[in-house]
Amino acid sequence: MYSNELIRGTLKTIILQLLSENDKMYGYELSKVVKERTKDKIVLTEGALYPILHKLEKDKLVTVTFDTVGNRTRKYYALTESGKNSSKVKRNELFDFMETLSAFMNPKTSVQCMH
């Protein structure tokens, strides 16, 4: 599992990415998929997940619908058009950042400054 410090800045991007791949998802489903896909290296706690979902809703990047499954009502999140655009931007930004970090962490493969 990675430190909270490392994953904190990527959670919004992770959530947007999952929602872009699916029509709609509910909170527990999002956390379960993240855990499975990362082989338990990233665990989305309720305390981390729901504030991000609420902020995405407030920023009109997701819409919320309710469905009853059995005797339980689930709150589903789906991307708006703005959310789809934001997902692409955040994803590209993260890929660019990973390339930058990789170049930084592997200085022999990046261009060296001559003094």
mmCIF file with all atom_site columns, C-alpha atoms in Angstrom:
data_model
loop_
_atom_site.group_PDB
_atom_site.id
_atom_site.type_symbol
_atom_site.label_atom_id
_atom_site.label_alt_id
_atom_site.label_comp_id
_atom_site.label_asym_id
_atom_site.label_entity_id
_atom_site.label_seq_id
_atom_site.pdbx_PDB_ins_code
_atom_site.Cartn_x
_atom_site.Cartn_y
_atom_site.Cartn_z
_atom_site.occupancy
_atom_site.B_iso_or_equiv
_atom_site.pdbx_formal_charge
_atom_site.auth_seq_id
_atom_site.auth_comp_id
_atom_site.auth_asym_id
_atom_site.auth_atom_id
_atom_site.pdbx_PDB_model_num
ATOM 1   C CA . MET A 1 1   ? 0.000   0.000  0.000   1.00 0.00 ? 1   MET A CA 1
ATOM 2   C CA . TYR A 1 2   ? 1.248   3.476  -0.871  1.00 0.00 ? 2   TYR A CA 1
ATOM 3   C CA . SER A 1 3   ? 1.385   6.333  1.609   1.00 0.00 ? 3   SER A CA 1
ATOM 4   C CA . ASN A 1 4   ? -1.573  8.700  1.826   1.00 0.00 ? 4   ASN A CA 1
ATOM 5   C CA . GLU A 1 5   ? 0.799   11.486 0.888   1.00 0.00 ? 5   GLU A CA 1
ATOM 6   C CA . LEU A 1 6   ? 1.602   9.811  -2.443  1.00 0.00 ? 6   LEU A CA 1
ATOM 7   C CA . ILE A 1 7   ? -1.952  8.974  -3.477  1.00 0.00 ? 7   ILE A CA 1
ATOM 8   C CA . ARG A 1 8   ? -3.783  12.049 -2.172  1.00 0.00 ? 8   ARG A CA 1
ATOM 9   C CA . GLY A 1 9   ? -3.183  14.066 -5.351  1.00 0.00 ? 9   GLY A CA 1
ATOM 10  C CA . THR A 1 10  ? -4.281  11.280 -7.680  1.00 0.00 ? 10  THR A CA 1
ATOM 11  C CA . LEU A 1 11  ? -7.585  10.217 -6.126  1.00 0.00 ? 11  LEU A CA 1
ATOM 12  C CA . LYS A 1 12  ? -9.710  12.690 -8.087  1.00 0.00 ? 12  LYS A CA 1
ATOM 13  C CA . THR A 1 13  ? -8.091  11.523 -11.325 1.00 0.00 ? 13  THR A CA 1
ATOM 14  C CA . ILE A 1 14  ? -8.605  7.868  -10.381 1.00 0.00 ? 14  ILE A CA 1
ATOM 15  C CA . ILE A 1 15  ? -12.296 8.441  -9.630  1.00 0.00 ? 15  ILE A CA 1
ATOM 16  C CA . LEU A 1 16  ? -12.832 10.439 -12.826 1.00 0.00 ? 16  LEU A CA 1
ATOM 17  C CA . GLN A 1 17  ? -11.084 7.717  -14.827 1.00 0.00 ? 17  GLN A CA 1
ATOM 18  C CA . LEU A 1 18  ? -13.290 4.951  -13.423 1.00 0.00 ? 18  LEU A CA 1
ATOM 19  C CA . LEU A 1 19  ? -16.439 6.973  -14.005 1.00 0.00 ? 19  LEU A CA 1
ATOM 20  C CA . SER A 1 20  ? -15.323 7.647  -17.590 1.00 0.00 ? 20  SER A CA 1
ATOM 21  C CA . GLU A 1 21  ? -15.082 3.894  -18.161 1.00 0.00 ? 21  GLU A CA 1
ATOM 22  C CA . ASN A 1 22  ? -18.549 3.172  -16.749 1.00 0.00 ? 22  ASN A CA 1
ATOM 23  C CA . ASP A 1 23  ? -22.006 4.692  -17.190 1.00 0.00 ? 23  ASP A CA 1
ATOM 24  C CA . LYS A 1 24  ? -22.453 5.030  -13.441 1.00 0.00 ? 24  LYS A CA 1
ATOM 25  C CA . MET A 1 25  ? -20.945 3.668  -10.250 1.00 0.00 ? 25  MET A CA 1
ATOM 26  C CA . TYR A 1 26  ? -21.744 3.804  -6.540  1.00 0.00 ? 26  TYR A CA 1
ATOM 27  C CA . GLY A 1 27  ? -19.231 4.582  -3.817  1.00 0.00 ? 27  GLY A CA 1
ATOM 28  C CA . TYR A 1 28  ? -18.474 1.093  -2.549  1.00 0.00 ? 28  TYR A CA 1
ATOM 29  C CA . GLU A 1 29  ? -18.148 -0.117 -6.146  1.00 0.00 ? 29  GLU A CA 1
ATOM 30  C CA . LEU A 1 30  ? -15.558 2.603  -6.864  1.00 0.00 ? 30  LEU A CA 1
ATOM 31  C CA . SER A 1 31  ? -13.486 1.670  -3.816  1.00 0.00 ? 31  SER A CA 1
ATOM 32  C CA . LYS A 1 32  ? -13.735 -2.054 -4.618  1.00 0.00 ? 32  LYS A CA 1
ATOM 33  C CA . VAL A 1 33  ? -12.568 -1.576 -8.223  1.00 0.00 ? 33  VAL A CA 1
ATOM 34  C CA . VAL A 1 34  ? -9.645  0.635  -7.152  1.00 0.00 ? 34  VAL A CA 1
ATOM 35  C CA . LYS A 1 35  ? -8.563  -1.961 -4.596  1.00 0.00 ? 35  LYS A CA 1
ATOM 36  C CA . GLU A 1 36  ? -8.839  -4.835 -7.101  1.00 0.00 ? 36  GLU A CA 1
ATOM 37  C CA . ARG A 1 37  ? -7.189  -3.018 -9.987  1.00 0.00 ? 37  ARG A CA 1
ATOM 38  C CA . THR A 1 38  ? -4.244  -1.861 -7.865  1.00 0.00 ? 38  THR A CA 1
ATOM 39  C CA . LYS A 1 39  ? -3.897  -5.243 -6.122  1.00 0.00 ? 39  LYS A CA 1
ATOM 40  C CA . ASP A 1 40  ? -4.577  -3.617 -2.713  1.00 0.00 ? 40  ASP A CA 1
ATOM 41  C CA . LYS A 1 41  ? -1.884  -0.950 -3.204  1.00 0.00 ? 41  LYS A CA 1
ATOM 42  C CA . ILE A 1 42  ? -4.469  1.841  -3.219  1.00 0.00 ? 42  ILE A CA 1
ATOM 43  C CA . VAL A 1 43  ? -7.366  1.566  -0.801  1.00 0.00 ? 43  VAL A CA 1
ATOM 44  C CA . LEU A 1 44  ? -10.050 4.239  -1.057  1.00 0.00 ? 44  LEU A CA 1
ATOM 45  C CA . THR A 1 45  ? -11.491 4.767  2.403   1.00 0.00 ? 45  THR A CA 1
ATOM 46  C CA . GLU A 1 46  ? -14.911 6.336  2.885   1.00 0.00 ? 46  GLU A CA 1
ATOM 47  C CA . GLY A 1 47  ? -13.165 9.305  4.479   1.00 0.00 ? 47  GLY A CA 1
ATOM 48  C CA . ALA A 1 48  ? -11.167 9.896  1.306   1.00 0.00 ? 48  ALA A CA 1
ATOM 49  C CA . LEU A 1 49  ? -13.752 8.881  -1.304  1.00 0.00 ? 49  LEU A CA 1
ATOM 50  C CA . TYR A 1 50  ? -16.925 10.686 -0.310  1.00 0.00 ? 50  TYR A CA 1
ATOM 51  C CA . PRO A 1 51  ? -15.482 14.187 0.132   1.00 0.00 ? 51  PRO A CA 1
ATOM 52  C CA . ILE A 1 52  ? -14.090 13.918 -3.424  1.00 0.00 ? 52  ILE A CA 1
ATOM 53  C CA . LEU A 1 53  ? -17.420 12.668 -4.796  1.00 0.00 ? 53  LEU A CA 1
ATOM 54  C CA . HIS A 1 54  ? -19.263 15.504 -3.018  1.00 0.00 ? 54  HIS A CA 1
ATOM 55  C CA . LYS A 1 55  ? -16.808 18.051 -4.439  1.00 0.00 ? 55  LYS A CA 1
ATOM 56  C CA . LEU A 1 56  ? -17.222 16.582 -7.941  1.00 0.00 ? 56  LEU A CA 1
ATOM 57  C CA . GLU A 1 57  ? -20.984 16.879 -7.520  1.00 0.00 ? 57  GLU A CA 1
ATOM 58  C CA . LYS A 1 58  ? -20.717 20.469 -6.250  1.00 0.00 ? 58  LYS A CA 1
ATOM 59  C CA . ASP A 1 59  ? -18.471 21.336 -9.218  1.00 0.00 ? 59  ASP A CA 1
ATOM 60  C CA . LYS A 1 60  ? -21.064 19.775 -11.568 1.00 0.00 ? 60  LYS A CA 1
ATOM 61  C CA . LEU A 1 61  ? -18.601 17.169 -12.844 1.00 0.00 ? 61  LEU A CA 1
ATOM 62  C CA . VAL A 1 62  ? -20.884 14.313 -11.761 1.00 0.00 ? 62  VAL A CA 1
ATOM 63  C CA . THR A 1 63  ? -24.606 13.811 -11.490 1.00 0.00 ? 63  THR A CA 1
ATOM 64  C CA . VAL A 1 64  ? -26.257 11.697 -8.832  1.00 0.00 ? 64  VAL A CA 1
ATOM 65  C CA . THR A 1 65  ? -29.108 9.238  -9.227  1.00 0.00 ? 65  THR A CA 1
ATOM 66  C CA . PHE A 1 66  ? -30.641 6.820  -6.771  1.00 0.00 ? 66  PHE A CA 1
ATOM 67  C CA . ASP A 1 67  ? -31.622 3.226  -7.513  1.00 0.00 ? 67  ASP A CA 1
ATOM 68  C CA . THR A 1 68  ? -33.130 0.659  -5.216  1.00 0.00 ? 68  THR A CA 1
ATOM 69  C CA . VAL A 1 69  ? -31.363 -2.684 -5.281  1.00 0.00 ? 69  VAL A CA 1
ATOM 70  C CA . GLY A 1 70  ? -33.163 -5.255 -3.149  1.00 0.00 ? 70  GLY A CA 1
ATOM 71  C CA . ASN A 1 71  ? -34.058 -3.375 0.016   1.00 0.00 ? 71  ASN A CA 1
ATOM 72  C CA . ARG A 1 72  ? -31.175 -0.913 -0.292  1.00 0.00 ? 72  ARG A CA 1
ATOM 73  C CA . THR A 1 73  ? -31.038 2.464  -2.011  1.00 0.00 ? 73  THR A CA 1
ATOM 74  C CA . ARG A 1 74  ? -27.759 3.158  -3.787  1.00 0.00 ? 74  ARG A CA 1
ATOM 75  C CA . LYS A 1 75  ? -26.418 6.541  -4.771  1.00 0.00 ? 75  LYS A CA 1
ATOM 76  C CA . TYR A 1 76  ? -24.886 6.349  -8.248  1.00 0.00 ? 76  TYR A CA 1
ATOM 77  C CA . TYR A 1 77  ? -22.434 8.838  -9.717  1.00 0.00 ? 77  TYR A CA 1
ATOM 78  C CA . ALA A 1 78  ? -22.072 9.525  -13.449 1.00 0.00 ? 78  ALA A CA 1
ATOM 79  C CA . LEU A 1 79  ? -19.934 12.018 -15.334 1.00 0.00 ? 79  LEU A CA 1
ATOM 80  C CA . THR A 1 80  ? -21.470 15.118 -16.867 1.00 0.00 ? 80  THR A CA 1
ATOM 81  C CA . GLU A 1 81  ? -20.044 16.475 -20.133 1.00 0.00 ? 81  GLU A CA 1
ATOM 82  C CA . SER A 1 82  ? -17.827 18.767 -18.045 1.00 0.00 ? 82  SER A CA 1
ATOM 83  C CA . GLY A 1 83  ? -16.789 15.730 -16.017 1.00 0.00 ? 83  GLY A CA 1
ATOM 84  C CA . LYS A 1 84  ? -15.828 13.826 -19.154 1.00 0.00 ? 84  LYS A CA 1
ATOM 85  C CA . ASN A 1 85  ? -13.684 16.751 -20.295 1.00 0.00 ? 85  ASN A CA 1
ATOM 86  C CA . SER A 1 86  ? -12.141 17.113 -16.838 1.00 0.00 ? 86  SER A CA 1
ATOM 87  C CA . SER A 1 87  ? -11.373 13.388 -16.803 1.00 0.00 ? 87  SER A CA 1
ATOM 88  C CA . LYS A 1 88  ? -9.401  13.682 -20.051 1.00 0.00 ? 88  LYS A CA 1
ATOM 89  C CA . VAL A 1 89  ? -7.513  16.761 -18.838 1.00 0.00 ? 89  VAL A CA 1
ATOM 90  C CA . LYS A 1 90  ? -6.651  15.204 -15.449 1.00 0.00 ? 90  LYS A CA 1
ATOM 91  C CA . ARG A 1 91  ? -5.589  11.945 -17.097 1.00 0.00 ? 91  ARG A CA 1
ATOM 92  C CA . ASN A 1 92  ? -3.274  13.722 -19.544 1.00 0.00 ? 92  ASN A CA 1
ATOM 93  C CA . GLU A 1 93  ? -1.896  15.864 -16.738 1.00 0.00 ? 93  GLU A CA 1
ATOM 94  C CA . LEU A 1 94  ? -1.136  12.763 -14.668 1.00 0.00 ? 94  LEU A CA 1
ATOM 95  C CA . PHE A 1 95  ? 0.603   11.010 -17.580 1.00 0.00 ? 95  PHE A CA 1
ATOM 96  C CA . ASP A 1 96  ? 2.712   14.113 -18.192 1.00 0.00 ? 96  ASP A CA 1
ATOM 97  C CA . PHE A 1 97  ? 3.551   14.322 -14.489 1.00 0.00 ? 97  PHE A CA 1
ATOM 98  C CA . MET A 1 98  ? 4.567   10.636 -14.420 1.00 0.00 ? 98  MET A CA 1
ATOM 99  C CA . GLU A 1 99  ? 6.892   11.220 -17.389 1.00 0.00 ? 99  GLU A CA 1
ATOM 100 C CA . THR A 1 100 ? 8.412   14.216 -15.616 1.00 0.00 ? 100 THR A CA 1
ATOM 101 C CA . LEU A 1 101 ? 8.908   12.230 -12.411 1.00 0.00 ? 101 LEU A CA 1
ATOM 102 C CA . SER A 1 102 ? 10.429  9.363  -14.349 1.00 0.00 ? 102 SER A CA 1
ATOM 103 C CA . ALA A 1 103 ? 12.915  11.708 -16.012 1.00 0.00 ? 103 ALA A CA 1
ATOM 104 C CA . PHE A 1 104 ? 13.736  13.207 -12.639 1.00 0.00 ? 104 PHE A CA 1
ATOM 105 C CA . MET A 1 105 ? 14.165  9.851  -10.916 1.00 0.00 ? 105 MET A CA 1
ATOM 106 C CA . ASN A 1 106 ? 16.270  8.476  -13.783 1.00 0.00 ? 106 ASN A CA 1
ATOM 107 C CA . PRO A 1 107 ? 18.655  11.374 -14.462 1.00 0.00 ? 107 PRO A CA 1
ATOM 108 C CA . LYS A 1 108 ? 20.936  9.252  -16.675 1.00 0.00 ? 108 LYS A CA 1
ATOM 109 C CA . THR A 1 109 ? 18.166  8.974  -19.276 1.00 0.00 ? 109 THR A CA 1
ATOM 110 C CA . SER A 1 110 ? 17.292  12.675 -19.204 1.00 0.00 ? 110 SER A CA 1
ATOM 111 C CA . VAL A 1 111 ? 19.285  15.529 -20.651 1.00 0.00 ? 111 VAL A CA 1
ATOM 112 C CA . GLN A 1 112 ? 22.013  16.638 -18.256 1.00 0.00 ? 112 GLN A CA 1
ATOM 113 C CA . CYS A 1 113 ? 22.901  20.256 -17.660 1.00 0.00 ? 113 CYS A CA 1
ATOM 114 C CA . MET A 1 114 ? 26.522  21.057 -18.558 1.00 0.00 ? 114 MET A CA 1
ATOM 115 C CA . HIS A 1 115 ? 28.502  23.344 -16.220 1.00 0.00 ? 115 HIS A CA 1
#
